[in-house]
Every structure is written in structure tokens, then in C-alpha cells.
mmCIF file of C-alpha atoms in Angstrom:
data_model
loop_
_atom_site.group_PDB
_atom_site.id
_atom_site.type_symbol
_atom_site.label_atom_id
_atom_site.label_comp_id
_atom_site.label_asym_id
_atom_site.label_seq_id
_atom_site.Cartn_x
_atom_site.Cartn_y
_atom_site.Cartn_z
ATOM 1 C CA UNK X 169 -158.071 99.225 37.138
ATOM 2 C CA UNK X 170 -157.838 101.386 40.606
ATOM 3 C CA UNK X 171 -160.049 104.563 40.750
ATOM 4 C CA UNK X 172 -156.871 106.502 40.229
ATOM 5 C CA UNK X 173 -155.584 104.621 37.016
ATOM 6 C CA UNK X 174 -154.976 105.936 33.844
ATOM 7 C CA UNK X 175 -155.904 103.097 30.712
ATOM 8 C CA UNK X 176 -153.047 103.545 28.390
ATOM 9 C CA UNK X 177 -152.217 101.309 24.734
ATOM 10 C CA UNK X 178 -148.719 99.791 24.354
ATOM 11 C CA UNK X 179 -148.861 98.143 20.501
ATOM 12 C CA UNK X 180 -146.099 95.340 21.519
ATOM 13 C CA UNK X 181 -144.602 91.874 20.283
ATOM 14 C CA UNK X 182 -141.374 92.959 20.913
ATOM 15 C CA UNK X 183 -138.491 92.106 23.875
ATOM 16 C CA UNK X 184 -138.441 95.781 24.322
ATOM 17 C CA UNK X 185 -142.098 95.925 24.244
ATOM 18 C CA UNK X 186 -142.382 93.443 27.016
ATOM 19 C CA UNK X 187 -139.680 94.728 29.388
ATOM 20 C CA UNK X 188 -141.758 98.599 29.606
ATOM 21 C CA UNK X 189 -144.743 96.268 30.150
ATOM 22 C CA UNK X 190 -143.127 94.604 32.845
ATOM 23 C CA UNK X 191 -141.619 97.890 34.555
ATOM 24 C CA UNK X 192 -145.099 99.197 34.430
ATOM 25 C CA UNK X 193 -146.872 95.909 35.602
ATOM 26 C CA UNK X 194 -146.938 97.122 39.421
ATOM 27 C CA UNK X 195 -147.836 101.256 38.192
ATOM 28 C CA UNK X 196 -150.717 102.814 40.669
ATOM 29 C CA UNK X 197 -150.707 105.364 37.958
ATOM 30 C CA UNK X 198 -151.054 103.655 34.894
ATOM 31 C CA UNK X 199 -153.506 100.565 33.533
ATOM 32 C CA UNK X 200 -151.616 99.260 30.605
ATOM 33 C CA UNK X 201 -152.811 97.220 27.999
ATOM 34 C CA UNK X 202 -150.734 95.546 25.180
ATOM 35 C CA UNK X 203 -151.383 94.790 21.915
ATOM 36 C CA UNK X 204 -149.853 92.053 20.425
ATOM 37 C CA UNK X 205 -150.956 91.888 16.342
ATOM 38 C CA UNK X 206 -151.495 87.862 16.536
ATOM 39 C CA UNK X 207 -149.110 86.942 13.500
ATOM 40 C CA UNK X 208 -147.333 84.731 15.575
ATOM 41 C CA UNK X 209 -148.670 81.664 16.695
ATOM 42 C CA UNK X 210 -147.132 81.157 19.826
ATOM 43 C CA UNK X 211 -146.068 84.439 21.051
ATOM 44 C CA UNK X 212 -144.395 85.632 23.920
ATOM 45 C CA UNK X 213 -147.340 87.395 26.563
ATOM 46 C CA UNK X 214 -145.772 90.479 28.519
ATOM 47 C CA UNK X 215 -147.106 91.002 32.166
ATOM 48 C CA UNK X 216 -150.574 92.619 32.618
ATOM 49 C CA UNK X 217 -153.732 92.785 30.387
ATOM 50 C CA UNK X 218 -152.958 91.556 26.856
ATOM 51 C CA UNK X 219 -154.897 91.927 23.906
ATOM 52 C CA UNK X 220 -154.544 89.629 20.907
ATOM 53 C CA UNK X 221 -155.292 90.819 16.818
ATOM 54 C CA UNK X 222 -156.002 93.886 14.705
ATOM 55 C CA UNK X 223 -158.132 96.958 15.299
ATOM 56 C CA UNK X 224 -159.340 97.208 11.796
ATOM 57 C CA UNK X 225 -157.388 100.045 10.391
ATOM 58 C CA UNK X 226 -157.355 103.225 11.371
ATOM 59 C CA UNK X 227 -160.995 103.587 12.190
ATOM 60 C CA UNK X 228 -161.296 100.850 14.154
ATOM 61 C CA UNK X 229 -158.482 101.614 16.065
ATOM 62 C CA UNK X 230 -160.083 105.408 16.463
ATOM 63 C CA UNK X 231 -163.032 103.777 18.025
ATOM 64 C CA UNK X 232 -161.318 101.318 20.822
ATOM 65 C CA UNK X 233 -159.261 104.128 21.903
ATOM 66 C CA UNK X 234 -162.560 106.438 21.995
ATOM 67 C CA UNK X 235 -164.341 103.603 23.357
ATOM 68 C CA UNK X 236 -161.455 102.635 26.128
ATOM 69 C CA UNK X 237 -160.808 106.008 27.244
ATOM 70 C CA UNK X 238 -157.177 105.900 26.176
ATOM 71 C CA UNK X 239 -154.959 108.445 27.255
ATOM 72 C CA UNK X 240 -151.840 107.878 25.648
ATOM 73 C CA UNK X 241 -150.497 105.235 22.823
ATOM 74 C CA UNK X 242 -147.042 103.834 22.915
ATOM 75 C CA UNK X 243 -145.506 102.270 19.739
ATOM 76 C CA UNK X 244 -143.140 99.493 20.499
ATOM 77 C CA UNK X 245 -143.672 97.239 17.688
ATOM 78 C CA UNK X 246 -141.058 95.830 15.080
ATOM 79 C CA UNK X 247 -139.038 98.416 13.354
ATOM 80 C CA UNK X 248 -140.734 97.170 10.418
ATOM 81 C CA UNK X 249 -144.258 97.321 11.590
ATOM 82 C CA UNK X 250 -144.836 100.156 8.976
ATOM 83 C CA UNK X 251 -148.734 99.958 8.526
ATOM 84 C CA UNK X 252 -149.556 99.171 12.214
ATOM 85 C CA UNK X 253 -147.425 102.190 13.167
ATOM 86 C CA UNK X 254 -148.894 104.486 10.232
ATOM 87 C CA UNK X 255 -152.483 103.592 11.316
ATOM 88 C CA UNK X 256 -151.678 104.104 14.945
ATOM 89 C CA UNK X 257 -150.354 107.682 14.543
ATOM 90 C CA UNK X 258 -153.485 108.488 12.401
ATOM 91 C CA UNK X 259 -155.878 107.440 15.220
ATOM 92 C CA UNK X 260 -154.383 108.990 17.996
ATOM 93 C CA UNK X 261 -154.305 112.467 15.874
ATOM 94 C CA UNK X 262 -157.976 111.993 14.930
ATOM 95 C CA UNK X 263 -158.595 111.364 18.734
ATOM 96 C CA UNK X 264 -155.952 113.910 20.473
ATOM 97 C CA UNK X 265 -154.197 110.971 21.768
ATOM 98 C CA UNK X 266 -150.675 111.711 22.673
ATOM 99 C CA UNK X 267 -148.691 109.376 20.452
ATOM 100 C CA UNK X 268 -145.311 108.373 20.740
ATOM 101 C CA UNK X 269 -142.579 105.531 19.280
ATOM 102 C CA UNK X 270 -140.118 103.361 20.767
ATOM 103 C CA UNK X 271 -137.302 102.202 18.422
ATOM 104 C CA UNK X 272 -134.359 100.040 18.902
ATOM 105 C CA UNK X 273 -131.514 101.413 17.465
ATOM 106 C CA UNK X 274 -130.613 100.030 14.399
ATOM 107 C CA UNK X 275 -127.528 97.870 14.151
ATOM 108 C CA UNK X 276 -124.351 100.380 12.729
ATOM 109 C CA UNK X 277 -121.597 98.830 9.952
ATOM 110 C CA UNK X 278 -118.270 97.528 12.009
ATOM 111 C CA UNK X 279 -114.979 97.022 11.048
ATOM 112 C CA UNK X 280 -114.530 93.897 8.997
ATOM 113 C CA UNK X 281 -118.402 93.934 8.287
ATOM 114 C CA UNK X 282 -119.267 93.636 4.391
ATOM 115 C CA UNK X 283 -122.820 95.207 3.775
ATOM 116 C CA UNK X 284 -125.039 95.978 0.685
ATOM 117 C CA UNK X 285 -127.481 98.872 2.023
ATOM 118 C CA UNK X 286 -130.723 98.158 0.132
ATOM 119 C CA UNK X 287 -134.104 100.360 0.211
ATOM 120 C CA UNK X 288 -136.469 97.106 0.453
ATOM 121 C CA UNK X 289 -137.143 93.340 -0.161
ATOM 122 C CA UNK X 290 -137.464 94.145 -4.398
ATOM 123 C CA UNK X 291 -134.356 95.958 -4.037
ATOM 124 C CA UNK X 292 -132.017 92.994 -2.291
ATOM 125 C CA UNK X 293 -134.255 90.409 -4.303
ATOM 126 C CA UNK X 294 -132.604 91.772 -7.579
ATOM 127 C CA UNK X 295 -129.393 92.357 -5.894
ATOM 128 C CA UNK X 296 -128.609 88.891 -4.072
ATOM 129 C CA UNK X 297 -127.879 87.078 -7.450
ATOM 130 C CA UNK X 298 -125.244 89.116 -7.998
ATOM 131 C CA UNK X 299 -123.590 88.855 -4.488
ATOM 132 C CA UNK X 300 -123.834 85.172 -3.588
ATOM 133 C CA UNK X 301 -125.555 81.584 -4.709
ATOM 134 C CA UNK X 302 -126.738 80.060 -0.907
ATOM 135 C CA UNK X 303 -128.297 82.884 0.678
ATOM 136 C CA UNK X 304 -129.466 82.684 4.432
ATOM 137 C CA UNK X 305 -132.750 84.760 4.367
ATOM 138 C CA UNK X 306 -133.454 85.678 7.701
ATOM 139 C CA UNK X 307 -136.026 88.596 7.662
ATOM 140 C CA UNK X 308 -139.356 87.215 9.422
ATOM 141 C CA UNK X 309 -141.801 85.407 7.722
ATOM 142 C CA UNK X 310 -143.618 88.485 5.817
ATOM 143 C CA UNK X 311 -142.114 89.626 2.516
ATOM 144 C CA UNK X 312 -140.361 86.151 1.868
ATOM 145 C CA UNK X 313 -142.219 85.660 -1.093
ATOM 146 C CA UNK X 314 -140.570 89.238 -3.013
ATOM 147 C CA UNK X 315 -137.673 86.449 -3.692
ATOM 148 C CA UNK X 316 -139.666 83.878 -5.108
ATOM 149 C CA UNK X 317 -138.673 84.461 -8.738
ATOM 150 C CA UNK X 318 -135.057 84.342 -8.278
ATOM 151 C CA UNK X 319 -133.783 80.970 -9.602
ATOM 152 C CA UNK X 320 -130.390 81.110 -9.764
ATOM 153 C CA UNK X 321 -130.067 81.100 -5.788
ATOM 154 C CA UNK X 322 -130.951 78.539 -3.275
ATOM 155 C CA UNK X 323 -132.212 80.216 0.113
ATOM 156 C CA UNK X 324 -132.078 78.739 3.919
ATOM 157 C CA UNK X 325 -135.350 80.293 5.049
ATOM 158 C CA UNK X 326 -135.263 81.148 8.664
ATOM 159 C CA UNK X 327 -138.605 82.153 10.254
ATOM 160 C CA UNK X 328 -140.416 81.182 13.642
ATOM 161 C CA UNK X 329 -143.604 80.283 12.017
ATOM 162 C CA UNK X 330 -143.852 79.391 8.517
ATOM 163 C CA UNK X 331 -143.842 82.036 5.942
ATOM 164 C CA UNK X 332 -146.833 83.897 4.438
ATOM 165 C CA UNK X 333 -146.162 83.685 1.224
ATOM 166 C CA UNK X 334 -144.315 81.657 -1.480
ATOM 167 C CA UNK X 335 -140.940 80.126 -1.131
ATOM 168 C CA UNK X 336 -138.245 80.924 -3.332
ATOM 169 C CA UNK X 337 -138.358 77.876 -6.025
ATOM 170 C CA UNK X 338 -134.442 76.709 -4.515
ATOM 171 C CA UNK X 339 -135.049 76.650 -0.693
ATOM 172 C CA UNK X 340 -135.269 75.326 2.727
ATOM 173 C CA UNK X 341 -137.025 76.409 5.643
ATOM 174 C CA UNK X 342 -136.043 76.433 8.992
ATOM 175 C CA UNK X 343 -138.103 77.284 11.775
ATOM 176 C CA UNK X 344 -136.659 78.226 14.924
ATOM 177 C CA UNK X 345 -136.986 81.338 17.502
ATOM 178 C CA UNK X 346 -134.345 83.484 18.504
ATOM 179 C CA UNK X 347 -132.078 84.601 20.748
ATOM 180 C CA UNK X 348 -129.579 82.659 18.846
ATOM 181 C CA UNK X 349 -125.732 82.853 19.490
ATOM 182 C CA UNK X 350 -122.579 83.616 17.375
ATOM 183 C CA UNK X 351 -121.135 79.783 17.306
ATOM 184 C CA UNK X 352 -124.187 78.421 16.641
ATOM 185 C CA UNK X 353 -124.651 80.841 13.583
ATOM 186 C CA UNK X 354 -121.362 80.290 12.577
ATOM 187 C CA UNK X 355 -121.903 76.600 12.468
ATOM 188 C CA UNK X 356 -125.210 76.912 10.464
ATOM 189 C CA UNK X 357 -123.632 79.279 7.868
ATOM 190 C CA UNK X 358 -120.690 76.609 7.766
ATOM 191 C CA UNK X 359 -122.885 73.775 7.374
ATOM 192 C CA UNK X 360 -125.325 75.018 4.618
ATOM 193 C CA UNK X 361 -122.419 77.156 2.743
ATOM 194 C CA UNK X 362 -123.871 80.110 3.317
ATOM 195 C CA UNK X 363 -121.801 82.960 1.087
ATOM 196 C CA UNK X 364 -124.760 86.168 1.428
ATOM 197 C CA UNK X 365 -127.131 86.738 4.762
ATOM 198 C CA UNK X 366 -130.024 89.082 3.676
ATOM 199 C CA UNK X 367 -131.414 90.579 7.120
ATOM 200 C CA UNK X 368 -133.521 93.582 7.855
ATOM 201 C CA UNK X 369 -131.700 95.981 10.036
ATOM 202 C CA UNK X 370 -134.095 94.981 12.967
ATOM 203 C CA UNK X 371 -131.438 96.227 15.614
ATOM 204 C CA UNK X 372 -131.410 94.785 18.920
ATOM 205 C CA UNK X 373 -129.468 92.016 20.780
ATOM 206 C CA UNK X 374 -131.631 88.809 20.124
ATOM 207 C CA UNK X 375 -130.876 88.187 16.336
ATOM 208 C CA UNK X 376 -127.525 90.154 15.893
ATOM 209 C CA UNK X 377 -125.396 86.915 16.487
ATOM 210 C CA UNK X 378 -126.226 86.542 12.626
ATOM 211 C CA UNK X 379 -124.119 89.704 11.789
ATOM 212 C CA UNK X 380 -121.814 88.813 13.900
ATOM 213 C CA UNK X 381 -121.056 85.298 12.333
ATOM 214 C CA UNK X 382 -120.520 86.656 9.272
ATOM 215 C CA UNK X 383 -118.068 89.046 10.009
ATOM 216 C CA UNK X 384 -116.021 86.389 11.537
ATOM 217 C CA UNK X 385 -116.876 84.279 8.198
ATOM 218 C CA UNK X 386 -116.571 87.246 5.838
ATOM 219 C CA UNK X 387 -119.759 86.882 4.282
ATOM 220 C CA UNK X 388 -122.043 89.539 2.891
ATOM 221 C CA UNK X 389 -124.954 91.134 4.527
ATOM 222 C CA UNK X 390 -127.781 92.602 2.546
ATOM 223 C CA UNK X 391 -129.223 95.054 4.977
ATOM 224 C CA UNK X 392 -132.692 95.897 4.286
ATOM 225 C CA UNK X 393 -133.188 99.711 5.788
ATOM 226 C CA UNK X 394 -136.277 100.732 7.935
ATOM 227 C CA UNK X 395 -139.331 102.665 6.616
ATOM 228 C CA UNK X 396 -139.144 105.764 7.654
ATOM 229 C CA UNK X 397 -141.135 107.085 11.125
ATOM 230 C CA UNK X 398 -143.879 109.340 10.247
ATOM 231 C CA UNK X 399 -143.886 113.419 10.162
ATOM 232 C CA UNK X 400 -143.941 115.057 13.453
ATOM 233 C CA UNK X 401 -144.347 111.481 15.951
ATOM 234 C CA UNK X 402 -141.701 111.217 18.839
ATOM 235 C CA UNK X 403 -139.087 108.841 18.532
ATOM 236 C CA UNK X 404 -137.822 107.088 21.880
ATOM 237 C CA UNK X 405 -134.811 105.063 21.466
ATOM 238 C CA UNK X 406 -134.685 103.686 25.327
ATOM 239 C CA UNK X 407 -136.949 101.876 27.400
ATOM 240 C CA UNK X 408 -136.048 104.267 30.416
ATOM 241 C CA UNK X 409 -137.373 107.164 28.059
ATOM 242 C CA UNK X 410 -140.253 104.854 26.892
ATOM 243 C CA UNK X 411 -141.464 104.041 30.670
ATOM 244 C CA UNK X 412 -141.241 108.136 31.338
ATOM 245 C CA UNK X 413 -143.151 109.486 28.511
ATOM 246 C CA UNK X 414 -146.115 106.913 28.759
ATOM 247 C CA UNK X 415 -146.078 107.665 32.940
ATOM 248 C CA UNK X 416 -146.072 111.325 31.813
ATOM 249 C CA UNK X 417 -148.529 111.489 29.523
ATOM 250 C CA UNK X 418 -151.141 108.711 30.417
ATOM 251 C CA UNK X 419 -150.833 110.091 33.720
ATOM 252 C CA UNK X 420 -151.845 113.539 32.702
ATOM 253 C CA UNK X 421 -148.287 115.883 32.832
ATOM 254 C CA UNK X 422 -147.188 115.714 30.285
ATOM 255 C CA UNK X 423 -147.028 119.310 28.525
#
């Protein structure tokens, strides 16, 4: 860190996450440090100072900022990084710590496109017996277990390290890491006969090739929506906007 630096927290493990690291790496202004959460075994390091696990909740997150003279907190984690995000906001209230989000934006319904909305895992566990019998379950490997009592489907599990809970009792696992492509999706959903996919609505470019290969195979898509962003926190929804709030406010202007 240079005498003129400003220490500032981006909570990453995202592609978005590591491109505002990287246009930050060579900042005179800014000292950025990532977070990445560690539930990944083998995960992607952005440029610059990394750090590697939890804080501890919100009060131990309260006291590294306190005790790294943070001056601003950017939240590029998964759209579905609900708790991280919730204890984040909380500790950088508690510590006047401007506080802000970046979100991809979520992937929109197309022409030819065939999706069942659902409000969470529960919701498209009881739904996907109804819609299909060989469901591709592509949603990370947290929350695969909500499906583990439904019988009457068998699941393709798709996950980059193996899940953290229990399998569905009909399944197979896959392990593999994106970005992945529209043939080769199309190919897999051919292969394994593959009538429902059952995503969350991550958004983004690296795993949409799924959604696309079923619209051209006019298969279902259970779309799992995104927890809502907390009261009163500033949503970003482009790296450009991302790099200029955290220059703005770890630097000190911003209002």
C-alpha cells in the first residue's frame, strides 16, 4: 500500500468480481483487497491481494473492517450470496462504511423460451415432478439437497465441486466448470434426455448457453428468482459503474 492509498473490500468469486479487480490492480488511489468465501476448492484468484474464507458473521466482519481501516465495501458476489451480502450491509452500517452492490443483470424470458418462475429451491423441488422426469439440475452445489426427496425424477447434477448436501435418490453428478457453450449443452441435454433444466437466474454470459440449448430443444426451465437486495443498499448493474463508485468513495468523494 503507497502512503496515498485508500484499503478498500471487494467480497468477490465472481467473473465480474475479478474483471473490477483487475481494472483496479494498477489504482494509485485505491488498495483493494478481495474476498473470495473459500467454497470452492480450486477457485479462480483475481489480480492483487486476495483473501481466502469467512469473517465470522456480522461481527467479525465489523471488526476486520474496523481493524483494516476500510473505507468502502463493494459487493460483487453471486446473485445468490444472500447471507454474505446481508451480513456485509450490516457491518458496514454499524461501521459507517459506504456500502454498495454489484449485480449482473438477471437473464430476461425470450421468444420461444418455456419458463416456470419459482420463489426458491422448495418451490421448483415440488414443482419439477410435474413438468418433466430427467431433470438437468444446474444451480451450484448449495441447496442440491432441497430435491432429495423427490423420487419420481432422475437428476443430472451439474456442479464444479461436489455438492454439500444429499443427492436426489435418482441421480448423477457431473462435475465440470463453466463457460460452457450452446452445442455442447445441446448435446448433453440430447444425450441424457433431458426434458426440464432447473437453473437459478444467475444472469451473466458464462452459464447461459444452458438456456439457450433449451430453447433450441424446447425444454422447460425452472427459473429460481433472486433474494431480494436489502432496504436502502445501492445496486450497480455495470462494472464501469462498479470501478467508479468504489474509486469515489474509497478514495474519499464521494458525497
Amino acid at each position: 500500500m503507497t502512503p496515498t492509498s485508500r484499503r478498500v473490500l471487494l467480497l468477490g468469486g465472481t467473473g465480474e468480481g475479478r474483471a473490477i479487480a483487475s481494472r483496479l490492480a494498477g489504482s494509485a488511489e485505491l488498495d483493494v483487497v478481495t474476498s473470495l468465501a473459500g467454497r470452492v476448492r480450486d477457485p479462480r484468484r483475481p489480480e492483487g491481494e486476495v483473501r481466502i474464507g469467512g469473517f465470522g458473521g456480522v461481527e467479525g466482519l465489523s471488526g476486520w473492517l474496523s481493524a483494516n481501516g476500510i473505507r468502502a465495501v463493494l459487493d460483487a458476489t453471486h446473485p445468490f450470496a444472500a447471507r454474505i451480502t446481508k451480513n456485509a450491509s450490516e457491518a458496514c452500517l454499524a461501521n459507517s462504511v459506504p456500502y454498495a452492490m454489484y449485480r449482473r443483470p438477471p437473464w430476461r424470458e425470450h421468444p420461444g423460451d418455456t419458463w416456470f418462475p419459482v420463489r426458491d429451491l422448495d418451490h421448483a423441488a415440488e414443482l419439477v415432478p410435474t413438468v418433466g422426469s430427467r431433470a438437468f439440475l444446474t444451480i451450484g452445489r448449495q441447496g442440491v439437497a432441497a430435491f432429495d426427496r423427490v423420487n419420481n425424477v432422475s437428476f443430472l447434477v451439474r456442479s464444479i465441486d461436489p455438492p454439500s448436501g444429499t443427492l436426489p435418490p435418482h441421480s448423477q453428478l457431473l462435475l465440470a466448470r463453466g463457460p460452457f457453450d450452446v452445442e455442447a449443452e445441446v448435446e448433453l441435454m440430447r444425450n441424457h434426455g433431458i426434458d426440464v433444466v432447473i437453473t437459478k437466474n444467475s444472469g451473466g454470459e458464462q452459464t447461459y448457453a444452458k438456456i439457450a440449448a433449451a430453447r433450441q430443444l424446447s425444454i422447460p426451465v425452472i427459473v429460481v428468482g433472486r433474494p431480494p437486495i436489502p432496504a436502502a443498499v445501492e445496486a450497480l448493474d455495470t462494472e464501469a459503474a462498479a470501478v467508479n463508485w468504489l474509486t469515489a468513495f474509497g478514495g474519499g468523494s464521494g458525497p
